[in-house]
Amino acid sequence: MVKLTVDGLEVDVPAGSNVLQACEAAGREIPRFCYHERLSVAGNCRMCLVEVKPGPPKPMASCALPVAENMQVFTDSEMVRAGRRGVMEFLLINHPLDCPICDQGGECDLQDQSMGYGADHTRYREPKRAVRDKYLGPLVKTVMTRCIQCTRCVRFATEIAGTPELGATARGEAMEITNYVERALTSELSGNLIDICPVGALTSRPYAFAARPWELRKTDSIDVFDALGSAIRVDVRGTEVLRVLPRVHEAVNEEWLADKARFAIDGLKHRRLDRPWLRVGGKLRPAGWTEAFSAISARVRAVPGNRVAAIVGDQCDAEAMLALRDLMRSLGGSIDCRQDGAFLSPARRDHYLFNSGIAGIEQADAILLVGANPRHAAPVLNARLRKAWLAGGLTIAGIGQPVDLTYAVNWLGTGLDTLAALHAGEHPFRETLAGAKRPAIIIGPAALRDPAAAALAWQLLLAVDGVRPDWHGYNVLHGAASRVGALDLGLVPTGAPLARALHGAADLLYLLAADEFDTKAISPDTFVVYQGHHGDKGAAVADVVLPGAAYTEKSGTYVNLEGRVQRGQAAVEPPGEARPDWAILRALSDALGHGLPYGSLDAVRQALEAANPVFGLLDAGPALGAMGPEGPAMPDDSVGRAPLAELYANYYQTDPISRASPTMAECARVAAPYPVAAE
């Protein structure tokens, strides 16, 4: 630790800290534009000036100045105030008077700091410089005349996102921030450029001129577009969701958010189900709730309980899944959450969790990816892996189709026969895993479609001492926000996944927002009930359609891939006659004569906790170490040799909301193919 004084207050900070961090530790506010705690230090803006003794009699940039023993720092001397006023005057020389029309207005660091640290007049009378706007794709809008060249965007794209597509050209007054080739950004994290830009140079293109921040009602919630469970804030005006922003959660998403979670929200306005529908004469027609429930009741009475089945969708909340599970049990039917056909067993929790933890994966020193593409499945998690790789000491190998994950990956093979060879000790990477202190395997949906994949990965990790009381390196990378919560509730039938054996398997099939499987496999004689919020693939084949609520329209419990239980809050009311899913199922159970024993959201949550105590542990991180050496059961089937194909090659359209989003459709249209990573 280093001891120094800040404005007469003595503080201790770790060696290697900079003066700006020491000032913050002392509770002093230091203005800044270029400095960001998650980016490398650039020292461009000079706004963070302080006076330091002993030292030269001039203001110093605190972000680029290391602390020293017995240093004296002054953050509000006359020298510092004059220096900051001068810096602010230079920054505003060419800045346009756009505040009345700038989308950053009300949230602009330049506005705030010019009021707090700038002068009340200008001495500049010459014409302002203008800069041509750049095309960065359908998500990020540019007004580059506003740019103060802090280079935050350049450093984020290069260091965090791993797509070095932005940079600076020329020097002096001619300097511009631009993309090297004028095309859309290829990062799935490009929306974070909007958050880190301290001025209005980079703003949201879909949100342009939509609202001012003081007009919005803000609600904390949880992202459901992937299994990471990122903390988000939903901003609403009236009945419309206008934007989604990330909240800081160091253990999950830090302060980043994937583009789909941020920009797919315009899909909430399109193709919505806002009333029940009933198929008559081969065509769907509007119906009332009573008529829809009567049609379902008549069909349920006509079929035996063992011919009733249900499939749970990828964005369902735990309350709805519990209600459907209890209803299926009362009818004698079966229920499954694995609409992607993955072989997962709920027998033990660490068999289906990301056991190292989202933050804990940074401690791994050797990682094997098996049928996993973190860049598509969980872009923010992929940024964590890149962060650990950049820190050094991490070796990453992969089994599956080679793709650019923004860090170096040694692709060992394309099929699970490579995993079998590693398990048998017939591949040299086995020695790398065995020599690592914290080896880890991340197994994805593409591999889990083979029943032997999970058992092979576990046994390999066990053989290299990656499953022990102080470290658990077995990690399942789910693609669905509902998957872990559904497995915690035991929503897995005996045998193969229902989505793989639908033809003739059921006379009545209940789809709870389940659209991500081959609906053509459903027998024409099967009576299909679809409950969801969008008229997507499931609703197209349904005999009865019940309008549910989207994630922004209901309070729900979600469990992320590391087993962290989180709750989202309703930001708006559902449209029309749509209702929260658990409430629909509760009303349907009465119509079927199998009334569920809870009539309020609190009662459902009490039943959740009774069904599995983990639902009472809100925001609890993953457990340290393994529960035991016993892994998933190894089937008798031989290991497949076919290449592991990614389930969702199009990142931008993987669910009913994003498929209904015009913004995501445009992103899918302009997205460049991912190049193969160089060895």
XYZ file of C-alpha atoms in Angstrom:
679
model
C 0.000 0.000 0.000
C 1.065 3.584 -0.722
C 0.281 6.420 1.714
C -0.448 9.919 0.394
C -2.645 12.906 1.205
C -5.501 14.263 -0.903
C -6.622 17.760 0.089
C -5.102 17.128 3.494
C -6.843 13.759 3.944
C -4.496 10.797 4.385
C -5.356 7.726 2.268
C -3.787 4.320 1.556
C -4.118 2.892 -1.946
C -2.598 -0.181 -3.610
C 0.765 0.264 -5.282
C 0.351 0.866 -8.988
C -2.811 2.948 -8.571
C -3.038 6.308 -10.268
C -3.736 9.630 -8.574
C -7.288 9.768 -9.928
C -8.099 6.496 -8.155
C -6.511 7.813 -4.969
C -8.658 10.947 -5.160
C -11.794 8.833 -5.556
C -10.736 6.728 -2.567
C -10.579 9.981 -0.595
C -14.082 10.904 -1.730
C -13.017 13.694 -4.103
C -14.766 14.068 -7.458
C -12.396 14.290 -10.400
C -13.866 15.268 -13.787
C -12.794 13.154 -16.744
C -13.724 12.338 -20.324
C -11.142 9.906 -21.644
C -10.537 7.919 -18.459
C -12.632 4.790 -17.894
C -11.835 2.274 -15.186
C -12.267 -0.701 -17.549
C -10.145 0.717 -20.374
C -6.466 1.428 -20.738
C -5.273 4.913 -19.783
C -5.013 7.335 -22.707
C -4.515 10.727 -21.030
C -6.175 12.538 -23.944
C -8.656 14.985 -22.493
C -6.579 16.522 -19.640
C -9.768 17.272 -17.738
C -8.647 15.351 -14.643
C -5.985 17.911 -13.717
C -4.715 18.097 -10.133
C -1.852 19.847 -8.389
C 0.846 17.597 -6.942
C 3.646 18.277 -4.472
C 6.512 17.630 -4.608
C 6.615 18.164 -8.344
C 6.711 20.791 -11.068
C 4.466 23.822 -10.436
C 1.878 22.903 -13.071
C -1.382 20.954 -13.176
C -0.945 17.213 -13.845
C -3.271 14.681 -15.490
C -4.230 12.469 -12.554
C -5.289 9.475 -14.677
C -1.765 9.000 -16.039
C 0.164 9.827 -12.851
C 1.133 6.913 -10.570
C 0.847 7.420 -6.837
C 4.021 7.812 -4.770
C 4.752 7.643 -1.078
C 4.068 10.896 0.819
C 2.652 12.580 -2.284
C 0.415 15.600 -1.642
C -2.497 16.062 -4.045
C -4.702 19.143 -4.330
C -7.912 18.789 -6.316
C -9.430 22.269 -5.984
C -6.620 24.800 -5.919
C -6.714 27.958 -8.033
C -4.172 26.391 -10.397
C -6.419 23.343 -10.875
C -9.567 25.414 -11.395
C -7.869 27.605 -13.998
C -6.447 24.567 -15.780
C -9.815 22.842 -15.979
C -11.491 25.994 -17.284
C -8.859 26.235 -19.983
C -9.257 22.584 -20.989
C -13.025 22.956 -21.129
C -12.678 26.077 -23.274
C -10.573 24.172 -25.794
C -13.006 21.229 -25.803
C -15.919 23.554 -26.573
C -14.132 25.542 -29.290
C -15.435 23.292 -32.084
C -18.349 21.650 -30.283
C -21.657 22.465 -32.006
C -24.568 24.052 -30.143
C -26.621 20.881 -30.557
C -27.874 20.442 -26.992
C -31.545 21.157 -27.849
C -31.586 18.386 -30.470
C -28.899 16.031 -29.135
C -30.065 12.661 -27.814
C -27.348 12.842 -25.160
C -29.002 15.919 -23.665
C -29.716 15.439 -19.989
C -27.206 12.573 -19.759
C -24.152 14.293 -21.227
C -20.869 14.420 -19.331
C -19.813 17.433 -21.381
C -22.946 19.333 -20.349
C -22.502 18.461 -16.695
C -18.790 19.201 -16.503
C -18.986 22.420 -18.507
C -21.494 23.645 -15.932
C -19.379 22.473 -13.011
C -15.877 23.290 -14.190
C -16.101 25.523 -17.279
C -16.300 29.276 -17.771
C -19.528 31.194 -18.329
C -18.404 32.742 -21.623
C -16.330 31.981 -24.710
C -13.535 33.941 -26.378
C -13.680 31.963 -29.626
C -15.100 33.853 -32.632
C -13.768 31.824 -35.554
C -15.913 29.370 -37.564
C -16.293 25.939 -35.969
C -14.840 22.832 -37.546
C -17.277 20.334 -39.085
C -16.630 16.604 -39.476
C -18.423 14.198 -41.782
C -20.560 11.571 -40.017
C -19.507 7.938 -40.277
C -21.675 4.890 -41.017
C -21.333 2.342 -38.206
C -24.397 0.237 -38.974
C -28.063 0.224 -37.972
C -27.436 0.480 -34.225
C -24.996 3.334 -33.580
C -25.690 6.807 -34.937
C -22.787 9.219 -35.384
C -22.591 13.020 -35.230
C -18.815 13.290 -35.363
C -18.662 17.079 -35.169
C -19.517 16.592 -31.487
C -16.575 14.233 -30.923
C -13.952 15.418 -28.407
C -11.527 12.631 -29.410
C -11.388 10.956 -26.030
C -10.815 7.608 -27.857
C -13.015 5.661 -25.448
C -14.801 4.087 -28.411
C -11.507 3.083 -30.029
C -10.229 1.479 -26.843
C -13.513 -0.313 -26.153
C -13.697 -1.785 -29.643
C -10.080 -2.907 -29.500
C -9.751 -4.049 -25.890
C -13.198 -5.163 -24.697
C -15.085 -6.130 -27.849
C -12.041 -7.463 -29.687
C -13.116 -5.976 -33.016
C -10.539 -3.230 -33.758
C -12.610 -1.422 -36.380
C -12.310 2.135 -35.043
C -9.290 4.406 -34.954
C -7.985 7.931 -35.417
C -6.772 9.444 -38.662
C -4.664 12.583 -39.230
C -3.357 14.828 -36.451
C -4.104 18.131 -34.776
C -7.243 19.910 -35.915
C -7.669 17.419 -38.777
C -7.830 14.412 -36.452
C -10.992 12.294 -36.753
C -12.290 9.133 -35.123
C -13.459 6.833 -37.883
C -13.848 3.237 -38.937
C -11.073 1.918 -41.137
C -13.539 0.589 -43.702
C -16.952 2.216 -43.880
C -19.238 -0.647 -42.976
C -21.344 -1.824 -40.060
C -19.588 -2.745 -36.847
C -19.352 -6.513 -36.441
C -19.337 -6.657 -32.642
C -22.319 -7.979 -30.670
C -21.391 -5.414 -28.001
C -21.423 -2.306 -30.196
C -24.254 -0.658 -28.252
C -21.896 -0.148 -25.317
C -20.119 2.488 -27.410
C -23.180 4.665 -26.802
C -22.858 4.312 -23.032
C -19.162 5.067 -22.832
C -19.214 8.044 -25.231
C -19.139 11.094 -22.909
C -20.749 13.379 -25.502
C -23.390 12.981 -28.222
C -21.030 11.805 -30.944
C -22.271 8.199 -30.665
C -25.941 7.720 -29.885
C -28.592 5.064 -30.446
C -29.927 5.092 -33.993
C -33.233 3.313 -33.137
C -33.793 5.673 -30.178
C -32.959 8.869 -32.103
C -35.239 11.808 -31.211
C -37.605 9.502 -29.287
C -37.577 10.996 -25.782
C -35.702 12.944 -23.142
C -34.430 11.098 -20.058
C -36.631 13.068 -17.670
C -39.717 11.878 -19.560
C -38.971 8.211 -18.911
C -40.105 5.909 -16.133
C -37.231 3.619 -15.163
C -37.644 0.017 -13.964
C -34.917 -2.420 -12.940
C -35.191 -5.818 -14.582
C -33.287 -8.818 -15.970
C -32.355 -9.553 -19.577
C -33.867 -12.739 -21.048
C -32.247 -12.806 -24.501
C -29.478 -15.098 -23.272
C -28.782 -17.169 -20.175
C -26.338 -14.703 -18.625
C -29.076 -12.780 -16.805
C -27.594 -9.317 -17.324
C -28.904 -6.563 -15.051
C -30.870 -4.048 -17.115
C -32.967 -0.931 -16.749
C -36.139 -0.623 -18.831
C -37.066 2.953 -19.753
C -40.732 3.530 -20.571
C -42.870 6.446 -21.664
C -46.582 5.812 -21.384
C -47.171 2.219 -22.481
C -44.135 1.920 -24.754
C -40.694 0.549 -23.945
C -38.314 3.035 -25.539
C -34.917 1.713 -24.508
C -33.055 -0.818 -22.401
C -29.781 0.069 -20.664
C -27.372 -2.033 -18.594
C -27.091 -1.768 -14.839
C -23.787 -2.388 -13.099
C -23.494 -5.927 -11.712
C -19.838 -6.794 -11.290
C -20.432 -10.535 -10.840
C -22.587 -10.908 -13.955
C -22.350 -8.306 -16.734
C -20.039 -5.689 -15.167
C -21.543 -2.685 -16.973
C -21.912 -4.115 -20.483
C -24.939 -5.370 -22.409
C -25.317 -7.408 -25.593
C -26.800 -5.709 -28.650
C -29.794 -8.030 -28.908
C -30.847 -7.278 -25.331
C -30.472 -3.555 -25.935
C -32.010 -3.130 -29.384
C -34.511 -5.964 -29.976
C -37.150 -4.199 -27.875
C -38.903 -2.720 -30.921
C -40.040 -6.300 -31.511
C -42.329 -5.845 -28.502
C -44.557 -3.640 -30.688
C -44.960 -6.035 -33.608
C -46.816 -9.321 -34.137
C -48.179 -9.238 -30.579
C -50.882 -11.556 -29.294
C -53.389 -9.390 -27.447
C -56.467 -11.656 -27.330
C -57.296 -15.398 -27.401
C -57.678 -17.133 -30.775
C -59.444 -20.355 -31.706
C -58.955 -22.438 -34.854
C -62.260 -23.140 -36.584
C -62.434 -24.693 -40.036
C -58.643 -24.572 -40.354
C -58.429 -20.831 -39.647
C -57.779 -18.906 -36.462
C -60.516 -16.494 -35.359
C -60.729 -14.204 -32.324
C -62.322 -15.739 -29.245
C -63.024 -14.940 -25.614
C -61.224 -16.431 -22.639
C -64.208 -18.570 -21.678
C -64.553 -19.982 -25.193
C -60.827 -20.720 -25.422
C -60.763 -22.448 -22.035
C -63.858 -24.468 -22.961
C -62.177 -25.734 -26.132
C -59.112 -26.821 -24.146
C -61.257 -28.456 -21.454
C -63.221 -30.443 -24.008
C -60.033 -31.767 -25.545
C -58.434 -32.593 -22.172
C -61.491 -34.637 -21.181
C -61.247 -36.589 -24.446
C -57.623 -37.752 -24.068
C -55.878 -39.816 -21.384
C -53.443 -37.977 -19.132
C -50.406 -39.804 -20.471
C -51.177 -38.379 -23.928
C -50.821 -34.786 -22.689
C -47.436 -33.064 -23.014
C -45.995 -29.576 -22.605
C -42.854 -27.799 -23.838
C -41.456 -24.712 -22.115
C -39.926 -21.840 -24.112
C -36.583 -20.126 -23.702
C -37.756 -16.850 -22.114
C -40.250 -18.149 -19.542
C -40.206 -17.016 -15.935
C -40.026 -19.541 -13.105
C -43.516 -18.664 -11.824
C -45.119 -19.672 -15.132
C -43.025 -22.842 -15.381
C -44.041 -23.896 -11.874
C -47.724 -23.342 -12.672
C -47.456 -25.373 -15.887
C -45.527 -28.134 -14.104
C -48.163 -28.416 -11.386
C -50.951 -28.417 -13.960
C -49.290 -31.153 -16.004
C -48.768 -33.246 -12.887
C -52.434 -32.948 -11.969
C -53.400 -34.069 -15.481
C -50.858 -36.890 -15.552
C -48.954 -35.400 -18.484
C -45.266 -34.802 -19.141
C -43.308 -31.553 -19.494
C -39.934 -30.680 -21.015
C -37.815 -27.528 -21.127
C -35.257 -28.734 -23.685
C -36.776 -27.578 -26.943
C -33.288 -27.532 -28.498
C -33.035 -31.292 -27.892
C -30.193 -31.078 -25.363
C -29.528 -34.058 -23.123
C -29.463 -32.592 -19.620
C -30.372 -34.244 -16.362
C -31.705 -32.373 -13.313
C -30.411 -35.088 -10.977
C -27.699 -32.834 -9.526
C -27.433 -29.074 -9.893
C -23.752 -28.892 -10.787
C -24.410 -31.196 -13.762
C -26.157 -28.342 -15.589
C -24.635 -25.126 -14.183
C -21.805 -22.866 -15.268
C -20.028 -23.915 -12.099
C -16.900 -21.751 -12.317
C -19.144 -18.712 -12.272
C -19.241 -15.852 -14.747
C -16.633 -13.845 -12.864
C -14.814 -16.975 -11.679
C -14.037 -18.156 -15.205
C -11.372 -15.429 -15.292
C -9.358 -17.565 -12.851
C -9.078 -20.488 -15.292
C -5.692 -21.043 -16.941
C -6.778 -23.623 -19.552
C -10.224 -23.743 -21.161
C -11.680 -26.239 -23.619
C -14.763 -25.105 -25.570
C -16.915 -28.038 -26.691
C -19.668 -27.145 -29.141
C -19.823 -23.663 -27.625
C -19.788 -20.273 -29.307
C -19.805 -17.750 -26.446
C -19.745 -14.860 -28.891
C -23.259 -15.797 -30.033
C -24.641 -17.522 -26.928
C -23.499 -14.907 -24.384
C -21.504 -11.971 -25.828
C -20.822 -10.406 -22.420
C -19.410 -13.712 -21.162
C -17.259 -13.826 -24.280
C -15.873 -10.418 -23.282
C -14.939 -11.953 -19.902
C -13.045 -14.728 -21.660
C -11.242 -12.179 -23.818
C -10.408 -10.150 -20.707
C -8.846 -13.219 -19.062
C -6.972 -14.091 -22.271
C -5.560 -10.558 -22.536
C -4.362 -10.748 -18.931
C -2.080 -13.617 -19.988
C -1.603 -17.145 -18.754
C -4.790 -18.524 -20.342
C -4.784 -21.155 -23.093
C -8.044 -21.742 -24.976
C -8.842 -24.647 -27.293
C -12.064 -25.558 -29.038
C -13.984 -28.444 -30.532
C -16.511 -27.434 -33.163
C -16.741 -25.239 -36.240
C -13.892 -22.670 -36.175
C -15.167 -19.116 -35.675
C -13.625 -15.814 -34.641
C -14.242 -15.466 -30.904
C -12.035 -12.313 -30.643
C -9.231 -14.242 -28.929
C -6.830 -16.974 -29.982
C -8.404 -20.444 -29.992
C -6.606 -23.650 -30.917
C -9.287 -25.576 -32.794
C -8.642 -29.262 -32.154
C -11.408 -30.803 -34.252
C -15.025 -30.462 -35.302
C -16.692 -33.497 -33.705
C -17.052 -35.235 -30.371
C -14.596 -37.912 -31.474
C -11.929 -35.315 -30.609
C -13.361 -35.074 -27.090
C -13.262 -38.880 -26.852
C -9.608 -38.839 -27.955
C -8.815 -36.270 -25.254
C -10.559 -38.428 -22.670
C -8.546 -41.452 -23.802
C -5.279 -39.494 -23.566
C -4.694 -39.649 -27.316
C -4.448 -35.901 -27.918
C -1.593 -33.583 -26.858
C -3.968 -30.942 -25.435
C -4.744 -33.436 -22.667
C -1.319 -32.593 -21.205
C -2.153 -28.870 -21.251
C -5.327 -29.482 -19.273
C -3.521 -31.799 -16.854
C -0.791 -29.218 -16.262
C -3.210 -26.379 -15.534
C -3.993 -25.297 -11.985
C -7.598 -24.457 -12.854
C -8.671 -26.307 -16.011
C -12.195 -25.692 -17.284
C -14.494 -27.080 -19.941
C -17.332 -25.022 -21.403
C -19.834 -27.273 -23.139
C -22.449 -25.705 -25.365
C -25.828 -26.584 -26.898
C -24.329 -27.993 -30.096
C -22.497 -30.695 -28.126
C -25.284 -31.416 -25.656
C -27.467 -32.758 -28.452
C -25.284 -35.886 -28.195
C -26.206 -37.890 -25.078
C -22.562 -38.807 -24.410
C -21.114 -35.268 -24.524
C -21.780 -34.211 -20.927
C -20.441 -37.464 -19.452
C -17.297 -37.360 -21.597
C -16.561 -33.743 -20.663
C -17.050 -34.451 -16.959
C -14.847 -37.543 -16.992
C -12.098 -35.694 -18.867
C -12.210 -32.842 -16.365
C -12.200 -35.271 -13.457
C -9.107 -36.982 -14.899
C -7.183 -33.669 -15.063
C -8.194 -32.640 -11.515
C -10.661 -29.987 -12.649
C -13.462 -31.130 -10.311
C -12.411 -30.661 -6.691
C -13.594 -28.943 -3.495
C -11.851 -25.637 -4.267
C -12.464 -25.474 -8.045
C -15.260 -26.624 -10.325
C -14.316 -26.385 -13.984
C -17.387 -28.064 -15.513
C -19.472 -25.362 -17.183
C -22.633 -25.712 -19.240
C -23.196 -22.746 -21.559
C -26.970 -22.509 -21.933
C -28.565 -20.404 -24.617
C -31.954 -20.027 -22.923
C -32.782 -17.702 -20.019
C -35.366 -20.158 -18.672
C -33.260 -23.324 -18.857
C -31.589 -23.418 -15.429
C -34.767 -22.417 -13.608
C -36.670 -25.137 -15.479
C -34.065 -27.738 -14.555
C -34.245 -26.563 -10.940
C -37.958 -27.375 -11.151
C -37.274 -30.771 -12.718
C -38.928 -30.064 -16.068
C -37.337 -33.041 -17.817
C -39.299 -36.190 -18.688
C -37.901 -39.696 -18.755
C -36.180 -40.536 -22.022
C -35.317 -38.379 -25.025
C -36.289 -34.702 -25.211
C -39.919 -34.212 -26.249
C -38.913 -31.870 -29.064
C -37.142 -34.810 -30.742
C -40.034 -37.259 -30.600
C -43.206 -35.255 -31.090
C -44.818 -37.131 -33.950
C -47.515 -39.277 -32.390
C -46.181 -38.720 -28.881
C -49.116 -36.650 -27.610
C -52.751 -35.969 -28.388
C -52.602 -32.585 -26.651
C -49.468 -30.457 -26.727
C -49.179 -27.315 -24.593
C -46.541 -24.848 -25.768
C -45.539 -22.219 -23.220
C -43.903 -19.616 -25.491
C -42.002 -22.469 -27.188
C -41.067 -21.563 -30.761
C -37.486 -22.805 -31.172
C -38.090 -26.359 -32.357
C -39.312 -28.015 -35.542
C -43.071 -27.487 -35.354
C -43.465 -29.535 -38.549
C -42.716 -32.612 -36.435
C -46.030 -32.196 -34.611
C -48.612 -34.720 -35.763
C -51.579 -33.174 -37.633
C -53.891 -34.979 -35.205
C -52.335 -33.329 -32.139
C -54.369 -30.575 -30.487
C -51.930 -27.698 -29.885
C -52.364 -24.958 -27.302
C -49.929 -22.065 -27.619
C -49.511 -19.543 -24.807
C -47.137 -16.711 -25.536
C -46.692 -13.075 -26.430
C -45.908 -13.179 -30.163
C -47.564 -14.697 -33.190
C -44.548 -16.766 -34.137
C -43.966 -20.374 -35.194
C -45.801 -21.899 -32.233
C -48.915 -19.790 -32.695
C -49.003 -20.646 -36.399
C -49.667 -24.343 -35.693
C -51.905 -23.871 -32.638
C -55.570 -24.751 -32.300
C -55.951 -22.399 -29.347
C -53.795 -19.309 -28.765
C -53.642 -17.664 -25.337
C -52.011 -14.192 -25.088
C -49.259 -14.020 -22.471
C -47.049 -11.193 -21.258
C -43.512 -10.429 -22.446
C -40.664 -10.065 -19.962
C -41.101 -6.287 -19.698
C -44.784 -6.711 -18.832
C -44.597 -9.041 -15.832
C -42.667 -9.518 -12.634
C -40.785 -12.773 -12.920
C -38.018 -14.883 -11.433
C -35.126 -16.055 -13.631
C -32.093 -18.208 -12.879
C -28.978 -17.494 -14.913
C -26.492 -20.051 -16.195
C -24.387 -19.959 -13.012
C -27.478 -20.626 -10.867
C -28.005 -17.049 -9.642
C -31.683 -16.375 -8.870
C -32.782 -12.903 -10.015
C -36.055 -11.052 -10.381
C -37.301 -8.740 -13.069
C -40.063 -6.190 -12.560
C -42.972 -5.244 -14.791
C -42.308 -1.970 -16.596
C -45.575 -1.722 -18.575
C -48.945 -3.436 -18.700
C -49.510 -6.270 -21.208
C -51.391 -5.239 -24.367
C -55.095 -5.866 -24.747
C -56.333 -8.986 -23.004
C -52.854 -10.463 -22.482
C -52.050 -11.539 -18.934
C -49.009 -12.842 -16.995
C -48.462 -16.492 -17.838
C -48.880 -17.884 -14.324
C -52.246 -16.104 -14.013
C -53.474 -17.629 -17.293
C -52.487 -21.098 -16.138
C -54.152 -20.513 -12.766
C -57.425 -19.551 -14.493
C -57.154 -22.482 -16.917
C -56.628 -24.916 -14.055
C -59.989 -23.888 -12.589
C -61.676 -24.457 -15.956
C -60.100 -27.921 -16.113
C -61.210 -28.793 -12.597
C -57.636 -29.001 -11.305
C -57.320 -25.650 -9.530
C -53.779 -24.653 -8.623
C -53.258 -23.827 -4.928
C -52.074 -20.233 -5.329
C -53.914 -17.102 -6.286
C -51.315 -14.353 -6.036
C -47.764 -13.707 -7.167
C -46.492 -13.928 -3.590
C -48.189 -17.301 -3.175
C -46.603 -18.582 -6.389
C -43.191 -17.505 -5.139
C -43.754 -19.254 -1.839
C -44.604 -22.390 -3.810
C -41.442 -21.891 -5.870
C -39.311 -21.819 -2.761
C -41.113 -24.887 -1.435
C -40.456 -26.715 -4.709
C -36.742 -25.863 -4.569
C -35.124 -23.787 -1.796
C -32.687 -22.190 -4.280
C -35.489 -19.851 -5.390
C -35.320 -18.189 -2.003
C -31.622 -17.314 -2.375
C -31.877 -14.117 -4.393
C -28.698 -12.981 -6.159
C -26.580 -15.659 -4.485
C -23.444 -16.498 -6.472
C -22.299 -19.986 -7.458
C -21.118 -22.402 -4.782
C -17.378 -22.912 -4.439
C -16.125 -26.290 -5.605
C -17.796 -29.506 -6.681
C -20.540 -31.347 -4.817
C -18.807 -34.651 -5.564
C -17.002 -36.573 -8.307
C -20.096 -38.288 -9.717
C -20.885 -36.906 -13.147
C -23.663 -37.274 -15.713
C -24.419 -40.857 -16.709
C -22.672 -42.227 -19.791
C -25.155 -43.759 -22.269
C -24.506 -46.906 -24.236
C -24.618 -45.036 -27.545
C -21.393 -44.461 -29.426
C -20.002 -40.943 -29.645
C -20.999 -39.085 -32.790
C -18.339 -38.037 -35.284
C -20.389 -35.492 -37.199
C -19.215 -31.857 -37.021
C -20.881 -29.852 -34.257
C -23.075 -27.322 -36.029
C -24.118 -24.163 -34.226
C -27.845 -24.111 -33.492
C -28.394 -20.410 -34.183
C -26.072 -19.160 -36.888
C -27.927 -15.825 -36.985
C -27.195 -14.127 -33.665
C -29.721 -11.348 -34.186
C -32.913 -13.418 -34.634
C -33.173 -16.324 -32.197
C -36.516 -15.790 -30.435
C -40.007 -14.399 -31.106
C -39.147 -10.874 -29.930
C -35.982 -10.480 -32.002
C -37.627 -12.058 -35.063
C -40.377 -9.432 -34.820
C -37.832 -6.601 -34.473
C -37.211 -4.462 -37.577
C -33.890 -3.370 -36.059
C -32.699 -6.954 -35.632
C -33.865 -7.769 -39.163
C -31.707 -4.930 -40.491
C -28.753 -6.108 -38.386
C -29.118 -9.615 -39.784
C -29.189 -8.177 -43.293
C -25.997 -6.154 -42.994
C -24.030 -8.458 -40.677
C -20.806 -9.697 -42.203
C -19.950 -13.403 -41.913
C -17.605 -14.175 -39.054
C -14.117 -14.963 -40.374
C -12.257 -18.027 -39.205
C -9.842 -17.188 -36.389
C -6.182 -17.408 -37.314
C -4.117 -19.932 -35.391
